[in-house]
Amino acid sequence: MLHQAEDLADRIGIELKALRWLTYHRRGATVVHYRRYEIAKKSGGVRCISAPKPALAWAQRWILDEILRRLEPEPQAHGFVSGRSIVSNAEPHSGKAVVINLDVKEFFPTITFRRVKGLFGSLGYGEHIATVLALLCTEPPRVAATLDGKTYHVALGDRVLPQGACTSPALTNAICRSLDRRLDGLARRHGFTYTRYADDLTFSGNRTAASGRLLRSVRIILVDEGLIEHPTKTRVMRRGGRQEVTGLTVNDRPAVSREELRTLRAILHSASRFGLDSQNRDGHPDFASHLRGRVEFACMVDPSRTPALREALDRALRGPSGS
């Protein structure tokens, strides 16, 4: 077990002064250890990404490989877990009378420095090392401001898990073990099944009359665990309509939606006749890779479609001249 910062620096493979530089907390800093940028969400709005610079990324990778990967998440957690996927997350909810989906609002930012430090402490690390490890894995949201010609990155709040650090997903799964156990127990008492994919919580069962009581109890547990339900993303889906879990239709079995399959087949057919560029309506810089990704995703969800879809993809990539 590590006891001093010198021991941790040696294990990570960096000098002690570098470790101190990576963990020194400033409310207003001229140099920060993250590159920040925004990406568009499919549902609208933007997602703020904080990507660690090389020195911090090295230290975080060590924490992930040597500490966090050894922690076994609860069986209900399917996001960021080796051997599990959106398919394994959706499968338990197939063919149910009712499927309920909730999103946690601002998932990573709700996991604070205090909770991360507490996790490392629960693993047996002393106060000093738990603090250093938590500092390496958290960062406050910041905004750039200029004063006297110099740019400062000013902290807007407490240190939280940054979206973009390799350690953040594993830390959320570890910290959410209590949440997963409580929600699974609650679901079982009501005759429901529960799974979680990152911030996406799903419940399903055949006792539709119990849905309201279940939801009320779920909300109480979320608040108790320091999490916030996204107010506009809760859905109660009954068998008569389309039931969807992590982007897959689950009315009968996990499947890519019929609309997506129809669209994908149409794109592949037209590309084989008129060329890839004719179908690149959204201006993807590498449309061939984009198409491969969509095809492989559909094949992963339903392997029986693999031969036909890959053959159609080959024809599309060859284009009119190769037909």
Short mmCIF file of C-alpha atoms in Angstrom, two decimals:
data_model
loop_
_atom_site.label_atom_id
_atom_site.label_comp_id
_atom_site.label_asym_id
_atom_site.label_seq_id
_atom_site.Cartn_x
_atom_site.Cartn_y
_atom_site.Cartn_z
CA MET A 1 0.00 0.00 0.00
CA LEU A 2 1.19 3.52 -0.79
CA HIS A 3 1.82 5.84 2.14
CA GLN A 4 3.71 8.90 0.85
CA ALA A 5 3.49 11.05 -2.29
CA GLU A 6 7.04 9.97 -3.12
CA ASP A 7 5.87 6.34 -3.25
CA LEU A 8 3.00 7.24 -5.57
CA ALA A 9 5.22 9.29 -7.89
CA ASP A 10 7.68 6.41 -8.09
CA ARG A 11 4.93 3.91 -8.91
CA ILE A 12 3.46 6.16 -11.59
CA GLY A 13 6.90 6.77 -13.05
CA ILE A 14 7.12 10.53 -12.64
CA GLU A 15 9.16 12.86 -10.45
CA LEU A 16 7.69 14.09 -7.18
CA LYS A 17 7.76 17.70 -8.36
CA ALA A 18 5.74 16.67 -11.43
CA LEU A 19 3.16 14.99 -9.20
CA ARG A 20 2.91 18.14 -7.08
CA TRP A 21 2.50 20.25 -10.23
CA LEU A 22 -0.34 18.00 -11.46
CA THR A 23 -2.19 18.19 -8.12
CA TYR A 24 -1.64 21.81 -7.11
CA HIS A 25 -5.09 23.40 -6.89
CA ARG A 26 -5.54 27.02 -8.01
CA ARG A 27 -8.83 28.89 -8.20
CA GLY A 28 -7.36 31.04 -10.95
CA ALA A 29 -4.66 29.28 -12.99
CA THR A 30 -2.62 30.49 -15.93
CA VAL A 31 -1.78 26.88 -16.85
CA VAL A 32 -4.30 24.02 -16.67
CA HIS A 33 -3.90 20.32 -17.33
CA TYR A 34 -6.95 19.87 -19.59
CA ARG A 35 -7.88 20.89 -23.11
CA ARG A 36 -11.54 21.87 -23.18
CA TYR A 37 -13.86 21.71 -26.16
CA GLU A 38 -17.51 21.06 -26.97
CA ILE A 39 -19.23 18.44 -29.10
CA ALA A 40 -22.83 18.45 -30.26
CA LYS A 41 -25.31 16.07 -28.63
CA LYS A 42 -27.70 14.06 -30.79
CA SER A 43 -30.52 15.27 -28.57
CA GLY A 44 -29.48 18.90 -29.00
CA GLY A 45 -27.16 21.18 -27.05
CA VAL A 46 -23.48 20.55 -26.46
CA ARG A 47 -21.37 18.31 -24.25
CA CYS A 48 -18.29 19.84 -22.64
CA ILE A 49 -15.22 17.62 -22.87
CA SER A 50 -12.13 18.07 -20.69
CA ALA A 51 -9.32 16.02 -22.24
CA PRO A 52 -6.23 15.66 -20.01
CA LYS A 53 -2.91 16.77 -21.42
CA PRO A 54 -0.18 14.11 -21.76
CA ALA A 55 1.40 14.37 -18.30
CA LEU A 56 -1.91 14.09 -16.46
CA ALA A 57 -3.22 11.47 -18.89
CA TRP A 58 -0.18 9.30 -18.04
CA ALA A 59 -0.93 9.51 -14.30
CA GLN A 60 -4.64 8.84 -14.82
CA ARG A 61 -3.89 5.83 -17.00
CA TRP A 62 -1.78 4.37 -14.18
CA ILE A 63 -4.63 4.88 -11.70
CA LEU A 64 -7.05 3.20 -14.11
CA ASP A 65 -4.80 0.22 -14.83
CA GLU A 66 -3.40 -0.37 -11.35
CA ILE A 67 -6.33 0.55 -9.11
CA LEU A 68 -9.68 1.05 -10.80
CA ARG A 69 -9.66 -1.92 -13.20
CA ARG A 70 -9.44 -4.22 -10.18
CA LEU A 71 -12.78 -3.01 -8.86
CA GLU A 72 -15.69 -5.19 -9.92
CA PRO A 73 -18.79 -3.15 -10.78
CA GLU A 74 -22.23 -4.38 -9.86
CA PRO A 75 -23.81 -6.81 -12.38
CA GLN A 76 -26.46 -4.19 -13.18
CA ALA A 77 -23.81 -1.79 -14.58
CA HIS A 78 -23.20 -2.25 -18.31
CA GLY A 79 -21.50 0.99 -19.39
CA PHE A 80 -17.68 1.07 -19.58
CA VAL A 81 -17.45 -2.57 -18.46
CA SER A 82 -15.45 -5.13 -20.41
CA GLY A 83 -17.68 -7.81 -21.90
CA ARG A 84 -20.84 -5.73 -21.48
CA SER A 85 -22.47 -3.35 -23.94
CA ILE A 86 -25.66 -1.57 -24.88
CA VAL A 87 -26.88 -4.98 -26.09
CA SER A 88 -26.31 -6.70 -22.74
CA ASN A 89 -27.93 -3.66 -21.08
CA ALA A 90 -31.03 -3.89 -23.27
CA GLU A 91 -31.51 -7.66 -23.33
CA PRO A 92 -33.00 -8.09 -19.81
CA HIS A 93 -35.78 -5.65 -20.76
CA SER A 94 -36.97 -7.48 -23.87
CA GLY A 95 -40.59 -8.52 -24.18
CA LYS A 96 -41.80 -6.75 -21.02
CA ALA A 97 -45.18 -5.10 -20.52
CA VAL A 98 -43.62 -1.82 -19.43
CA VAL A 99 -40.14 -0.29 -19.76
CA ILE A 100 -39.18 2.78 -17.73
CA ASN A 101 -36.13 4.87 -18.56
CA LEU A 102 -34.59 7.70 -16.54
CA ASP A 103 -31.48 9.79 -17.20
CA VAL A 104 -29.27 11.26 -14.50
CA LYS A 105 -28.67 14.95 -15.13
CA GLU A 106 -25.01 16.07 -15.34
CA PHE A 107 -23.79 12.64 -14.27
CA PHE A 108 -20.02 13.22 -14.04
CA PRO A 109 -20.28 16.73 -12.52
CA THR A 110 -22.40 15.35 -9.66
CA ILE A 111 -19.47 13.13 -8.57
CA THR A 112 -17.42 15.48 -6.38
CA PHE A 113 -13.86 15.46 -5.08
CA ARG A 114 -15.15 14.46 -1.65
CA ARG A 115 -16.84 11.34 -3.01
CA VAL A 116 -13.81 10.36 -5.09
CA LYS A 117 -11.50 10.82 -2.11
CA GLY A 118 -13.91 8.77 -0.01
CA LEU A 119 -13.78 5.94 -2.54
CA PHE A 120 -9.98 5.79 -2.45
CA GLY A 121 -10.13 5.91 1.34
CA SER A 122 -12.53 2.96 1.35
CA LEU A 123 -9.95 1.00 -0.67
CA GLY A 124 -7.47 1.34 2.19
CA TYR A 125 -5.47 4.39 1.13
CA GLY A 126 -4.59 6.84 3.87
CA GLU A 127 -5.76 10.44 4.00
CA HIS A 128 -2.74 11.86 2.14
CA ILE A 129 -2.66 9.37 -0.75
CA ALA A 130 -6.47 9.35 -1.10
CA THR A 131 -6.34 13.15 -1.42
CA VAL A 132 -3.59 13.06 -4.07
CA LEU A 133 -5.38 10.37 -6.08
CA ALA A 134 -8.64 12.32 -5.94
CA LEU A 135 -6.86 15.50 -7.06
CA LEU A 136 -5.45 13.64 -10.05
CA CYS A 137 -8.93 12.46 -11.05
CA THR A 138 -10.99 15.65 -10.53
CA GLU A 139 -11.02 19.20 -11.80
CA PRO A 140 -13.36 22.16 -11.28
CA PRO A 141 -15.28 23.59 -14.24
CA ARG A 142 -13.37 26.65 -15.43
CA VAL A 143 -13.87 29.70 -17.62
CA ALA A 144 -11.14 31.71 -19.31
CA ALA A 145 -10.82 35.37 -18.27
CA THR A 146 -8.24 37.99 -19.25
CA LEU A 147 -6.72 40.44 -16.78
CA ASP A 148 -3.90 42.88 -17.66
CA GLY A 149 -3.24 40.98 -20.86
CA LYS A 150 -2.88 37.61 -19.10
CA THR A 151 -5.38 34.75 -19.42
CA TYR A 152 -6.57 33.03 -16.27
CA HIS A 153 -8.65 29.87 -16.09
CA VAL A 154 -11.00 30.61 -13.21
CA ALA A 155 -12.67 27.79 -11.26
CA LEU A 156 -16.46 28.09 -11.19
CA GLY A 157 -17.14 25.53 -8.47
CA ASP A 158 -15.92 22.44 -6.69
CA ARG A 159 -13.70 19.78 -8.18
CA VAL A 160 -15.70 17.07 -9.97
CA LEU A 161 -15.12 14.22 -12.39
CA PRO A 162 -14.18 15.63 -15.80
CA GLN A 163 -15.85 14.14 -18.85
CA GLY A 164 -12.87 13.13 -20.95
CA ALA A 165 -10.58 11.61 -18.31
CA CYS A 166 -10.07 7.85 -18.69
CA THR A 167 -10.61 7.40 -14.95
CA SER A 168 -14.05 9.03 -14.80
CA PRO A 169 -16.17 6.11 -16.14
CA ALA A 170 -14.58 3.54 -13.81
CA LEU A 171 -14.93 5.91 -10.86
CA THR A 172 -18.64 6.43 -11.54
CA ASN A 173 -19.23 2.68 -11.68
CA ALA A 174 -17.38 2.20 -8.38
CA ILE A 175 -19.13 5.09 -6.64
CA CYS A 176 -22.53 3.99 -7.99
CA ARG A 177 -22.28 0.49 -6.50
CA SER A 178 -24.51 1.54 -3.60
CA LEU A 179 -26.99 3.10 -6.03
CA ASP A 180 -27.06 -0.04 -8.18
CA ARG A 181 -27.62 -2.34 -5.20
CA ARG A 182 -30.41 -0.18 -3.82
CA LEU A 183 -32.19 0.23 -7.16
CA ASP A 184 -31.86 -3.47 -7.95
CA GLY A 185 -33.37 -4.38 -4.59
CA LEU A 186 -36.18 -1.89 -5.11
CA ALA A 187 -36.89 -3.22 -8.61
CA ARG A 188 -37.03 -6.83 -7.40
CA ARG A 189 -39.48 -5.95 -4.65
CA HIS A 190 -41.83 -4.57 -7.32
CA GLY A 191 -41.26 -7.47 -9.72
CA PHE A 192 -39.07 -5.39 -12.06
CA THR A 193 -35.60 -5.73 -13.60
CA TYR A 194 -33.01 -2.94 -13.32
CA THR A 195 -29.88 -2.09 -15.34
CA ARG A 196 -27.72 1.00 -15.71
CA TYR A 197 -25.64 2.16 -18.67
CA ALA A 198 -23.63 5.17 -17.40
CA ASP A 199 -26.30 7.78 -16.61
CA ASP A 200 -29.12 5.82 -18.25
CA LEU A 201 -31.29 3.88 -15.75
CA THR A 202 -33.78 1.30 -17.03
CA PHE A 203 -36.51 -0.69 -15.26
CA SER A 204 -38.86 -3.20 -16.84
CA GLY A 205 -41.54 -5.63 -15.74
CA ASN A 206 -45.00 -6.98 -16.33
CA ARG A 207 -46.74 -5.33 -13.37
CA THR A 208 -47.70 -2.06 -15.03
CA ALA A 209 -49.76 -0.98 -12.03
CA ALA A 210 -46.58 -0.85 -9.93
CA SER A 211 -44.85 1.66 -12.23
CA GLY A 212 -45.91 4.77 -10.34
CA ARG A 213 -44.85 3.44 -6.92
CA LEU A 214 -41.55 2.28 -8.37
CA LEU A 215 -40.81 5.67 -9.92
CA ARG A 216 -41.53 7.52 -6.70
CA SER A 217 -39.15 5.30 -4.77
CA VAL A 218 -36.46 5.57 -7.47
CA ARG A 219 -36.55 9.35 -7.21
CA ILE A 220 -36.13 9.20 -3.43
CA ILE A 221 -33.08 6.95 -3.79
CA LEU A 222 -31.54 9.19 -6.47
CA VAL A 223 -31.78 12.24 -4.23
CA ASP A 224 -30.37 10.27 -1.30
CA GLU A 225 -27.41 9.23 -3.47
CA GLY A 226 -26.73 12.84 -4.47
CA LEU A 227 -27.96 12.45 -8.06
CA ILE A 228 -30.51 14.43 -10.06
CA GLU A 229 -33.12 13.02 -12.43
CA HIS A 230 -33.16 14.75 -15.82
CA PRO A 231 -36.60 16.38 -15.76
CA THR A 232 -37.48 15.90 -19.44
CA LYS A 233 -36.02 12.48 -20.25
CA THR A 234 -38.06 10.08 -18.12
CA ARG A 235 -40.14 7.76 -20.30
CA VAL A 236 -42.69 5.06 -19.50
CA MET A 237 -43.02 2.80 -22.57
CA ARG A 238 -45.75 0.18 -22.78
CA ARG A 239 -45.88 -2.84 -25.06
CA GLY A 240 -48.37 -1.25 -27.46
CA GLY A 241 -45.77 1.31 -28.60
CA ARG A 242 -42.08 1.26 -29.35
CA GLN A 243 -39.98 0.32 -26.32
CA GLU A 244 -36.37 1.49 -26.49
CA VAL A 245 -33.35 0.93 -24.23
CA THR A 246 -29.99 2.61 -24.93
CA GLY A 247 -31.00 3.19 -28.55
CA LEU A 248 -32.21 -0.36 -29.22
CA THR A 249 -35.79 -1.53 -29.72
CA VAL A 250 -36.69 -4.18 -27.10
CA ASN A 251 -40.34 -5.02 -27.79
CA ASP A 252 -39.29 -8.56 -28.77
CA ARG A 253 -35.49 -8.64 -28.52
CA PRO A 254 -32.69 -6.06 -28.72
CA ALA A 255 -32.71 -4.74 -32.28
CA VAL A 256 -31.72 -1.75 -34.34
CA SER A 257 -34.83 0.20 -35.20
CA ARG A 258 -36.60 -0.59 -38.47
CA GLU A 259 -36.15 3.04 -39.52
CA GLU A 260 -32.38 2.84 -39.09
CA LEU A 261 -32.15 -0.44 -41.00
CA ARG A 262 -34.27 0.90 -43.86
CA THR A 263 -32.19 4.08 -44.03
CA LEU A 264 -28.90 2.17 -43.90
CA ARG A 265 -29.93 -0.26 -46.64
CA ALA A 266 -31.11 2.62 -48.83
CA ILE A 267 -27.80 4.48 -48.39
CA LEU A 268 -25.78 1.36 -49.19
CA HIS A 269 -27.87 0.61 -52.29
CA SER A 270 -27.68 4.17 -53.62
CA ALA A 271 -23.94 4.39 -52.90
CA SER A 272 -23.35 1.24 -54.95
CA ARG A 273 -25.19 2.85 -57.88
CA PHE A 274 -24.14 6.50 -57.65
CA GLY A 275 -21.01 6.53 -55.47
CA LEU A 276 -20.30 7.32 -51.81
CA ASP A 277 -20.20 11.08 -52.29
CA SER A 278 -23.78 11.10 -53.50
CA GLN A 279 -24.94 9.83 -50.09
CA ASN A 280 -22.70 11.93 -47.84
CA ARG A 281 -25.39 14.51 -47.16
CA ASP A 282 -24.05 15.50 -43.74
CA GLY A 283 -20.51 16.09 -44.98
CA HIS A 284 -18.69 13.40 -42.97
CA PRO A 285 -14.93 13.83 -43.50
CA ASP A 286 -14.51 10.04 -43.80
CA PHE A 287 -17.86 8.78 -45.02
CA ALA A 288 -16.56 5.27 -45.75
CA SER A 289 -15.53 4.83 -42.10
CA HIS A 290 -18.85 6.30 -40.99
CA LEU A 291 -20.73 3.71 -43.06
CA ARG A 292 -18.53 0.87 -41.78
CA GLY A 293 -19.32 1.94 -38.24
CA ARG A 294 -23.07 1.92 -38.83
CA VAL A 295 -22.90 -1.49 -40.51
CA GLU A 296 -20.76 -3.03 -37.76
CA PHE A 297 -23.06 -1.63 -35.11
CA ALA A 298 -26.08 -3.27 -36.76
CA CYS A 299 -24.13 -6.53 -37.08
CA MET A 300 -23.13 -6.43 -33.40
CA VAL A 301 -26.75 -6.01 -32.33
CA ASP A 302 -28.05 -8.73 -34.68
CA PRO A 303 -25.28 -11.05 -35.99
CA SER A 304 -27.75 -12.77 -38.35
CA ARG A 305 -27.71 -9.64 -40.53
CA THR A 306 -23.92 -9.67 -40.88
CA PRO A 307 -23.50 -11.45 -44.26
CA ALA A 308 -26.11 -9.34 -46.12
CA LEU A 309 -25.05 -6.01 -44.63
CA ARG A 310 -21.33 -6.54 -45.17
CA GLU A 311 -21.95 -7.63 -48.76
CA ALA A 312 -24.02 -4.48 -49.33
CA LEU A 313 -21.24 -2.40 -47.75
CA ASP A 314 -18.63 -3.96 -50.07
CA ARG A 315 -20.76 -3.06 -53.09
CA ALA A 316 -21.21 0.49 -51.79
CA LEU A 317 -17.46 0.94 -51.25
CA ARG A 318 -16.71 -0.35 -54.76
CA GLY A 319 -19.26 2.05 -56.22
CA PRO A 320 -20.65 2.09 -59.77
CA SER A 321 -17.32 1.28 -61.40
CA GLY A 322 -16.86 -1.83 -59.29
CA SER A 323 -20.37 -3.20 -59.62
#
